[in-house]
PDB file of C-alpha atoms in Angstrom:
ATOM      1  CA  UNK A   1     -52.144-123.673 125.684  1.00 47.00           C
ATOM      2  CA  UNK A   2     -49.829-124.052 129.215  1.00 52.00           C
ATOM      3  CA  UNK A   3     -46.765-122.467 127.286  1.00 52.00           C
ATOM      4  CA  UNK A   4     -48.956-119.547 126.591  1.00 52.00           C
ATOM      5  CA  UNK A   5     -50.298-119.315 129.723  1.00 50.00           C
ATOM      6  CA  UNK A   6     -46.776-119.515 131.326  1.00 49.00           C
ATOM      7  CA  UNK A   7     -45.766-116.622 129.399  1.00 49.00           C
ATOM      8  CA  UNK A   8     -48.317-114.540 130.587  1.00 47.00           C
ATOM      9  CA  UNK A   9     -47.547-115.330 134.086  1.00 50.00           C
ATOM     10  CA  UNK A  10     -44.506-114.592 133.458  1.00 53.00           C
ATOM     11  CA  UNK A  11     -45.286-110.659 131.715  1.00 56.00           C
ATOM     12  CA  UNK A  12     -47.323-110.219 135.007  1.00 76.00           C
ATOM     13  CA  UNK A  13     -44.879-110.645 137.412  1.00 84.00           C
ATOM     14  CA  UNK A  14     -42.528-108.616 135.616  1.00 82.00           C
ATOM     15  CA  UNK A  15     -45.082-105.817 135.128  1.00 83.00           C
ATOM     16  CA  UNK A  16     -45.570-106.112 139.171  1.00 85.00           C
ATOM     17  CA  UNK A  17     -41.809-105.882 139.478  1.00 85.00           C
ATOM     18  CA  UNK A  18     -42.100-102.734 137.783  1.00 85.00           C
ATOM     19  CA  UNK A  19     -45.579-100.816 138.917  1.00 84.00           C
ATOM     20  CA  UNK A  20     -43.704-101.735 142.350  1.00 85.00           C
ATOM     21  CA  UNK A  21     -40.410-100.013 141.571  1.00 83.00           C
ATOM     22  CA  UNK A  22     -41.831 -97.240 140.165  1.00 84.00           C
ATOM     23  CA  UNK A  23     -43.849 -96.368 143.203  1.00 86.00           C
ATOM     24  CA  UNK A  24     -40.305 -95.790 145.189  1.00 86.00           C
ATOM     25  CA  UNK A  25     -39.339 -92.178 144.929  1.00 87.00           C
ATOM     26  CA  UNK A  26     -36.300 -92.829 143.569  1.00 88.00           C
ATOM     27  CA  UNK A  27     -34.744 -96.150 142.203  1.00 90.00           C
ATOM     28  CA  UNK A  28     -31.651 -96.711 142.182  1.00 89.00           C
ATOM     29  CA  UNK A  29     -29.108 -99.392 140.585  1.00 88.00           C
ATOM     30  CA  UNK A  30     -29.493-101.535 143.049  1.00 89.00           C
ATOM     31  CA  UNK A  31     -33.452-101.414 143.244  1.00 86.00           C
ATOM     32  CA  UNK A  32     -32.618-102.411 139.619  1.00 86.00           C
ATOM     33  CA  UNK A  33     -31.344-106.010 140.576  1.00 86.00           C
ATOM     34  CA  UNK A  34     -34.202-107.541 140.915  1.00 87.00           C
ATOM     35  CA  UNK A  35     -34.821-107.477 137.176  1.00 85.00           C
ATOM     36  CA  UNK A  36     -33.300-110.085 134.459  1.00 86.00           C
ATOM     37  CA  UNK A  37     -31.998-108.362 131.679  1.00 84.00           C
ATOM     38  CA  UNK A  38     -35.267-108.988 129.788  1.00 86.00           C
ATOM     39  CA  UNK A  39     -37.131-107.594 132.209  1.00 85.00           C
ATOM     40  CA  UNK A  40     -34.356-104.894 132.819  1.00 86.00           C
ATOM     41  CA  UNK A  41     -35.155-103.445 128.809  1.00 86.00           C
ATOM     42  CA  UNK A  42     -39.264-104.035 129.569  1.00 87.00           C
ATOM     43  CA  UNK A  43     -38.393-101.746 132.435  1.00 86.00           C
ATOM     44  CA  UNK A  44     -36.951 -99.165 130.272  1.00 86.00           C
ATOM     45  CA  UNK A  45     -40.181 -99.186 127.646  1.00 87.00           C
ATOM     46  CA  UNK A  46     -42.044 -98.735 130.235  1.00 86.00           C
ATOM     47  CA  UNK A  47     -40.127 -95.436 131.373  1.00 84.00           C
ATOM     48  CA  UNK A  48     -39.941 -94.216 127.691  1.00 87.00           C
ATOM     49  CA  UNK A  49     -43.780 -94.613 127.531  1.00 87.00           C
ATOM     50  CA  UNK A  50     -44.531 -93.068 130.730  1.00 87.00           C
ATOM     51  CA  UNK A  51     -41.883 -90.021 130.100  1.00 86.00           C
ATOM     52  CA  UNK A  52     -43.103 -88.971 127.166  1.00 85.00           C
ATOM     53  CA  UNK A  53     -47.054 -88.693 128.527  1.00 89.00           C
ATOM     54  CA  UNK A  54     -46.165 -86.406 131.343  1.00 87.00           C
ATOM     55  CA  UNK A  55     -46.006 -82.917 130.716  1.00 92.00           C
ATOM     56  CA  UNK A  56     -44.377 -80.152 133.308  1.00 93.00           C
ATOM     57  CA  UNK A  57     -43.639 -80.601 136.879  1.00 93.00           C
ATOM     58  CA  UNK A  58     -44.654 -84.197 136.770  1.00 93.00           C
ATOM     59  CA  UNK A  59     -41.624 -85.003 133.796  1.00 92.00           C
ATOM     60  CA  UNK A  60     -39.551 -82.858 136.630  1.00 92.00           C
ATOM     61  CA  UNK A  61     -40.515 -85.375 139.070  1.00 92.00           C
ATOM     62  CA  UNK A  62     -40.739 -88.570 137.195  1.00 91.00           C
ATOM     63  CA  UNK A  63     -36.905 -87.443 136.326  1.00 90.00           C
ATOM     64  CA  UNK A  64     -35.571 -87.140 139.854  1.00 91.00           C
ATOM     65  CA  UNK A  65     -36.991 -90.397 140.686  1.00 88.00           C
ATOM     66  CA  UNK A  66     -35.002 -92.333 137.771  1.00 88.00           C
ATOM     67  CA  UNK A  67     -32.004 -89.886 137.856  1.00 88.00           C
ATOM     68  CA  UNK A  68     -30.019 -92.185 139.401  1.00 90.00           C
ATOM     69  CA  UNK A  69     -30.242 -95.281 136.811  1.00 87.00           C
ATOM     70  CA  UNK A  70     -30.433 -93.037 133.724  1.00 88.00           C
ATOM     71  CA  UNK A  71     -27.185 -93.661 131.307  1.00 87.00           C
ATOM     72  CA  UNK A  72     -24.834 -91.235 130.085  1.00 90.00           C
ATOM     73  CA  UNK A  73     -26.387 -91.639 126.684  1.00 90.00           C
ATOM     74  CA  UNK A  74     -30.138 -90.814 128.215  1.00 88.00           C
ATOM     75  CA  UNK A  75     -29.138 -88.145 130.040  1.00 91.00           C
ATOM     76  CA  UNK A  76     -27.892 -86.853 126.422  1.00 92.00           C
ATOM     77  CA  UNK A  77     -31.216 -87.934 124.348  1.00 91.00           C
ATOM     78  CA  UNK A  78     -33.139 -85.738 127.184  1.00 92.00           C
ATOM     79  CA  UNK A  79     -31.102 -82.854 126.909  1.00 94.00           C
ATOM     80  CA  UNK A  80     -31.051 -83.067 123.220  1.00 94.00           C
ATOM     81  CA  UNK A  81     -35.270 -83.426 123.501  1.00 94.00           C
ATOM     82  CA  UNK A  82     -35.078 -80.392 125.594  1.00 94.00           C
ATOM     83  CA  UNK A  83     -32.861 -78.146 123.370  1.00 95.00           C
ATOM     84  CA  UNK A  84     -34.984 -79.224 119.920  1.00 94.00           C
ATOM     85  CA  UNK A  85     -38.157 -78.555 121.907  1.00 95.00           C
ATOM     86  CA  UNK A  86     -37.548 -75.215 122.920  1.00 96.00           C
ATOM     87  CA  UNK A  87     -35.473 -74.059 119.828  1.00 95.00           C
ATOM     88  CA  UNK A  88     -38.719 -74.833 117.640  1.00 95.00           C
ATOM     89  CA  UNK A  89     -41.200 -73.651 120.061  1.00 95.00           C
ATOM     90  CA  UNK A  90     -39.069 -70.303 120.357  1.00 95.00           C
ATOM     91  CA  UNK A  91     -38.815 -70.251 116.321  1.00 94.00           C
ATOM     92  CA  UNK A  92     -42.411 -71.185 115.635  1.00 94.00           C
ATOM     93  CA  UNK A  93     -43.706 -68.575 118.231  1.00 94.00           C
ATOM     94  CA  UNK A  94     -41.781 -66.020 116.465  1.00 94.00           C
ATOM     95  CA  UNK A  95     -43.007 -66.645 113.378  1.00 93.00           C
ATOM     96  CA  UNK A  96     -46.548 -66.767 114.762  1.00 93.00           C
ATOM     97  CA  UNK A  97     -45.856 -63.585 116.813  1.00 92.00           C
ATOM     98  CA  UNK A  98     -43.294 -61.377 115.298  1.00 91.00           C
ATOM     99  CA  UNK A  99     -42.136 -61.165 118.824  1.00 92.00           C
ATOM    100  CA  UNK A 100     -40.004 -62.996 121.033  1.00 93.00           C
ATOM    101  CA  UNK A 101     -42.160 -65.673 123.510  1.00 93.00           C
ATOM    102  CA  UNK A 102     -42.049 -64.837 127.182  1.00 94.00           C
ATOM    103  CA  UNK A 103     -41.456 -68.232 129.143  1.00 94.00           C
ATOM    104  CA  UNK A 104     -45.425 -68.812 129.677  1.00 94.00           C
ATOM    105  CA  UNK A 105     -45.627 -69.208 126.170  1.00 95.00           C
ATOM    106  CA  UNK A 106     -42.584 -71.223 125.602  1.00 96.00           C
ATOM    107  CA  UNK A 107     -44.054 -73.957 128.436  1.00 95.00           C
ATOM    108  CA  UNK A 108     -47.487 -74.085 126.265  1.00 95.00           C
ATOM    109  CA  UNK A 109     -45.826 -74.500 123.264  1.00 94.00           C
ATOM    110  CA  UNK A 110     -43.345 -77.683 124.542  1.00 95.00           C
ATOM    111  CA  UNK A 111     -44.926 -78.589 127.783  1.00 94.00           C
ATOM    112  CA  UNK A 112     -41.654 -78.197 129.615  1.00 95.00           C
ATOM    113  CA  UNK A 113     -41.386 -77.083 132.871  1.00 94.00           C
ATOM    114  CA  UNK A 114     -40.443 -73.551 133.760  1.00 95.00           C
ATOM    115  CA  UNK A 115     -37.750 -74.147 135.890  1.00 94.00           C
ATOM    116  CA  UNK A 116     -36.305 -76.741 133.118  1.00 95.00           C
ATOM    117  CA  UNK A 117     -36.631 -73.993 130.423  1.00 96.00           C
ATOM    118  CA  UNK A 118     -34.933 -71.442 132.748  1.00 95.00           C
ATOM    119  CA  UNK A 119     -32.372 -74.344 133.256  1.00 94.00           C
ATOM    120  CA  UNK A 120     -31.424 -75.213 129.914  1.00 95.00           C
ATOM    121  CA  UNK A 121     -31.646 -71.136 128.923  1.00 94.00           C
ATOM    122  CA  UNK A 122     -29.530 -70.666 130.950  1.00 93.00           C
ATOM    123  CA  UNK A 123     -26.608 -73.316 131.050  1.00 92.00           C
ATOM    124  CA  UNK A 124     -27.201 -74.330 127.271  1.00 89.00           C
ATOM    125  CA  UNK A 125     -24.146 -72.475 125.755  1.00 89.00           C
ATOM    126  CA  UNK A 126     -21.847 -74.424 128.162  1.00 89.00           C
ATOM    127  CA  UNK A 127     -23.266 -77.874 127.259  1.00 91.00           C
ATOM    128  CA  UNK A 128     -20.778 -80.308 125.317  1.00 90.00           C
ATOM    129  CA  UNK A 129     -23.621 -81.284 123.020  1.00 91.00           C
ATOM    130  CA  UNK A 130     -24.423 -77.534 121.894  1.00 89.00           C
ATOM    131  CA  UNK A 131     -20.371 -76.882 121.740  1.00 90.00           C
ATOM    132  CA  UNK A 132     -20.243 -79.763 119.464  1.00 90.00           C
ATOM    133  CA  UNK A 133     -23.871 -78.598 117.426  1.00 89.00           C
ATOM    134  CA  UNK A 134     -21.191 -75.399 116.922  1.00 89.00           C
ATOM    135  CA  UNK A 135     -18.257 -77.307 115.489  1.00 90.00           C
ATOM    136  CA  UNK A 136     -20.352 -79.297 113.393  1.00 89.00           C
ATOM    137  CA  UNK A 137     -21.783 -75.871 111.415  1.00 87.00           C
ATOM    138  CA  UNK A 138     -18.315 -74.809 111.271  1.00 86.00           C
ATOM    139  CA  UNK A 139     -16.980 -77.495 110.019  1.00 88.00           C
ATOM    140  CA  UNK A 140     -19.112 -76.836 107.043  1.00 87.00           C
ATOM    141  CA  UNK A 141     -17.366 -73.670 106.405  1.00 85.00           C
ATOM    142  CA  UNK A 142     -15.831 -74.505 103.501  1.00 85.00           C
ATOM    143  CA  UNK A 143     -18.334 -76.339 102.039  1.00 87.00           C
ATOM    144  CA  UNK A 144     -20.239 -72.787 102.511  1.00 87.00           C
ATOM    145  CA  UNK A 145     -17.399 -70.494 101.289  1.00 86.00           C
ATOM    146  CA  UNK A 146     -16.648 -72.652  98.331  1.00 87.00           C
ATOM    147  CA  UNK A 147     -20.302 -72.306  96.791  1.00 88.00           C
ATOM    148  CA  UNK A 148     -19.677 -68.652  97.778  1.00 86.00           C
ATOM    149  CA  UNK A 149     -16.537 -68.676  95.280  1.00 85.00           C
ATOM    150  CA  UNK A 150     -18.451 -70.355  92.906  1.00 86.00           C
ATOM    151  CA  UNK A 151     -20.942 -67.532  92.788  1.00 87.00           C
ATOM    152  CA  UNK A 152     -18.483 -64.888  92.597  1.00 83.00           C
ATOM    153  CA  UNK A 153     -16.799 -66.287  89.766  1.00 84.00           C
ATOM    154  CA  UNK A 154     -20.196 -66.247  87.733  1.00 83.00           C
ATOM    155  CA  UNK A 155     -20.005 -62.504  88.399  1.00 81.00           C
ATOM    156  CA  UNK A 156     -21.846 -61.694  91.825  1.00 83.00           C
ATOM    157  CA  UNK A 157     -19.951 -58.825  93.294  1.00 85.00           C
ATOM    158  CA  UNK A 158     -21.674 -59.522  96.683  1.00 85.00           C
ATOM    159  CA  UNK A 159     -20.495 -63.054  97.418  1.00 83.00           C
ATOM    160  CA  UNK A 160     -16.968 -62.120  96.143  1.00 83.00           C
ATOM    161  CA  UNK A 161     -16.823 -59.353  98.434  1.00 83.00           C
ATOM    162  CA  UNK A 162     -17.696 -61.780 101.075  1.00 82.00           C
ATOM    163  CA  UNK A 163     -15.190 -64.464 100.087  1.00 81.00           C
ATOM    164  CA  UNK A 164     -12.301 -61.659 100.386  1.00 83.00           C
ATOM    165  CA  UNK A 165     -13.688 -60.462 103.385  1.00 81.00           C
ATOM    166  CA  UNK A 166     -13.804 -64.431 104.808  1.00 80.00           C
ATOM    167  CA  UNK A 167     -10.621 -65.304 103.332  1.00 78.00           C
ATOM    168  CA  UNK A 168      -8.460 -62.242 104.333  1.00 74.00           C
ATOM    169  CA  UNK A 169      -7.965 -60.976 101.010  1.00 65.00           C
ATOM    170  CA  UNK A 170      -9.265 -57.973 101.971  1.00 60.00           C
ATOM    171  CA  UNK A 171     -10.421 -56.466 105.516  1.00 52.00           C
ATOM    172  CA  UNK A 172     -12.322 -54.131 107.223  1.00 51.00           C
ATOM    173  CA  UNK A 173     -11.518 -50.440 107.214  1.00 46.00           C
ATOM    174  CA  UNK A 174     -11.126 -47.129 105.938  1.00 41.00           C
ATOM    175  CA  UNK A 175     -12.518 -45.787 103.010  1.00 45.00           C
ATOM    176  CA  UNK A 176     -10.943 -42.468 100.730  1.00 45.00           C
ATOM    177  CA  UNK A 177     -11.917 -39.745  99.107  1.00 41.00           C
ATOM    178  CA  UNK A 178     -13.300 -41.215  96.115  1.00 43.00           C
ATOM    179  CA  UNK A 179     -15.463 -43.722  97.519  1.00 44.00           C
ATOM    180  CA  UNK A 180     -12.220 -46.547  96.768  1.00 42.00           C
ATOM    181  CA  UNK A 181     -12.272 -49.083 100.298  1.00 41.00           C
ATOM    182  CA  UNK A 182      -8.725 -49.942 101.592  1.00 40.00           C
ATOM    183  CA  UNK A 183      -9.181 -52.799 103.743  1.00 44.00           C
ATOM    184  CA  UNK A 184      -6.363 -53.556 106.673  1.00 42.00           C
ATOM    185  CA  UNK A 185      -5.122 -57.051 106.416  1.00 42.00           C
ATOM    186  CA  UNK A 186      -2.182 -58.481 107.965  1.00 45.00           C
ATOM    187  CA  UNK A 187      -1.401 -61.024 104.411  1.00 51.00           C
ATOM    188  CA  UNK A 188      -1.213 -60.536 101.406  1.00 59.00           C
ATOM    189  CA  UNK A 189      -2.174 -61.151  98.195  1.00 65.00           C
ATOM    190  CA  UNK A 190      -0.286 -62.988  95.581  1.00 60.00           C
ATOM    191  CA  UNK A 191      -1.157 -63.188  91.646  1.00 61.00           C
ATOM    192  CA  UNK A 192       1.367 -65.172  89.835  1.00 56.00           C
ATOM    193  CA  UNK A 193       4.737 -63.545  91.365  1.00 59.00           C
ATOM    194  CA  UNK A 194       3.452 -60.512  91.765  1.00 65.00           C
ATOM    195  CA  UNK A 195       2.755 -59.572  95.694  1.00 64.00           C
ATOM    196  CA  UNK A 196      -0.071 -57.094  96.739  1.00 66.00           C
ATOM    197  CA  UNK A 197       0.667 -56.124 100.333  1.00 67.00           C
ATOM    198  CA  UNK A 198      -1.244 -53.671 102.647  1.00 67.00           C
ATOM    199  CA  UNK A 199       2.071 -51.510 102.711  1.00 69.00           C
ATOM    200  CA  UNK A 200       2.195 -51.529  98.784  1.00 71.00           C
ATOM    201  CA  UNK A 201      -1.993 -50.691  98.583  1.00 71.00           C
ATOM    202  CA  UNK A 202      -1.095 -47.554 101.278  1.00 71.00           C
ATOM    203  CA  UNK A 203       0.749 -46.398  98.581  1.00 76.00           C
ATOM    204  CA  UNK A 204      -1.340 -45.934  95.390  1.00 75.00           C
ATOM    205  CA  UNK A 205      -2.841 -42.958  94.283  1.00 77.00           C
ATOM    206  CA  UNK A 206      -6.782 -42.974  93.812  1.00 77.00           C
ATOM    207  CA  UNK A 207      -6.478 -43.265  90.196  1.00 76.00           C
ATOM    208  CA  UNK A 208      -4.258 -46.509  90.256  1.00 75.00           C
ATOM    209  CA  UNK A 209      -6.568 -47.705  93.186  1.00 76.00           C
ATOM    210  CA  UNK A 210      -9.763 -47.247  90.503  1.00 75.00           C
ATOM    211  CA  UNK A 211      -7.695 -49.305  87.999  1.00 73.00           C
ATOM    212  CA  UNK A 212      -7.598 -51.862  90.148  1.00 74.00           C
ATOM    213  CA  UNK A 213     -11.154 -52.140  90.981  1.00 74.00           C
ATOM    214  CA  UNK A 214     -12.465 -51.829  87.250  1.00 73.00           C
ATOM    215  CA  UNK A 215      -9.778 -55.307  86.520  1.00 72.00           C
ATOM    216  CA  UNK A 216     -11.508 -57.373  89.563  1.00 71.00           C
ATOM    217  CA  UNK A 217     -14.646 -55.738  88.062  1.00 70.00           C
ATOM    218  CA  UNK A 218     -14.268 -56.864  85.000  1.00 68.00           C
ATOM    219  CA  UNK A 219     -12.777 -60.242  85.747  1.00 65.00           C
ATOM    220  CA  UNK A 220     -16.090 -61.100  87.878  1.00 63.00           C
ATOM    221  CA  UNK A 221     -18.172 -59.913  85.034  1.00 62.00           C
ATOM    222  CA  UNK A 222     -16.899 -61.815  82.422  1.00 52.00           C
TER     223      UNK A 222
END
């Protein structure tokens, strides 16, 4: 029974270590010495517990006061909680609404402050975690484009329009009189040996133009 007891002895005076810190209104890294590393990571469940209870100007305030001994990695996980939080709230509300949520609703819906939401609104597309969200869809491009190819080779028009368009095959641009699109690239394409540049295009007549697009018609339709 004494080792038992001991042990709870123990668990109380590190709980009064803590109840005691966080009544400071900020702690610092040193405030922090007075824990063993034990009590250091009981510390830190405590936080996590607390945090994620408070709601509003409170979390705003329970922040400021641990600012100072949060990692480099928490500061990430909270701006990460943020950005989730508010992109689903904003997505969900739409749904719900049709519109897009004002603020008010937005701070309902997460239980984020409004000055954080205004915060992260605003400074959001600087962030290096959202620039690297952004490389991380486009480095799925062509993963993307090559299902796209794969549909246009089982005869959609649509997705191998866009997979010329993507690719550069063909560009963006003028259209003649019979309805025949001559898009502006600076490339070219090659079939075989046989080169296809934008000069060469410029110079076809509308019926040899139409011949064209009946062979990539029918070689998507096969």
């Amino acid at each position: 029974m004494r080792p038992q007891k001991k042990s709870l002895q123990k668990f109380t005076k590190t709980e009064t270590k803590i109840n005691k810190l966080l009544k400071l209104e900020q702690i610092t890294d040193s405030d922090m010495e007075i824990f063993s590393s034990n009590e250091r990571k009981q510390f830190f469940v405590v936080f996590s517990e607390r945090l994620g209870l408070l709601k509003g100007i409170e979390r705003d305030n329970f922040l400021l006061k641990i600012e100072k001994i949060i990692s480099d990695n928490g500061r990430n996980s909270l701006w990460e909680h943020n950005h989730l939080s508010i992109t689903g709230a904003i997505s969900n509300l739409m749904v719900r609404n049709n519109i897009m949520p004002t603020i008010h609703e937005i701070v309902n819906e997460t239980g984020l402050s409004r000055q954080t939401i205004h915060k992260h609104l605003n400074e959001y597309a600087a962030h290096p975690l959202y620039l690297c969200e952004i490389e991380r869809y486009r480095f799925m491009t062509a993963r993307m484009l090559a299902l796209v190819f794969q549909y246009a080779l089982k005869g959609d028009m649509s997705a191998a329009k866009l997979y010329f368009k993507v690719t550069g095959a063909l560009g963006e641009n003028s259209q003649n009189s019979n309805n025949t699109f001559i898009k502006n690239q600076n490339n070219y394409i090659q079939i075989n040996g046989t080169v296809l540049s934008q000069e060469k295009i410029k110079m076809l007549n509308p019926v040899q133009l139409e011949k064209i697009e009946l062979l990539l018609k029918e070689a998507f339709t096969d």
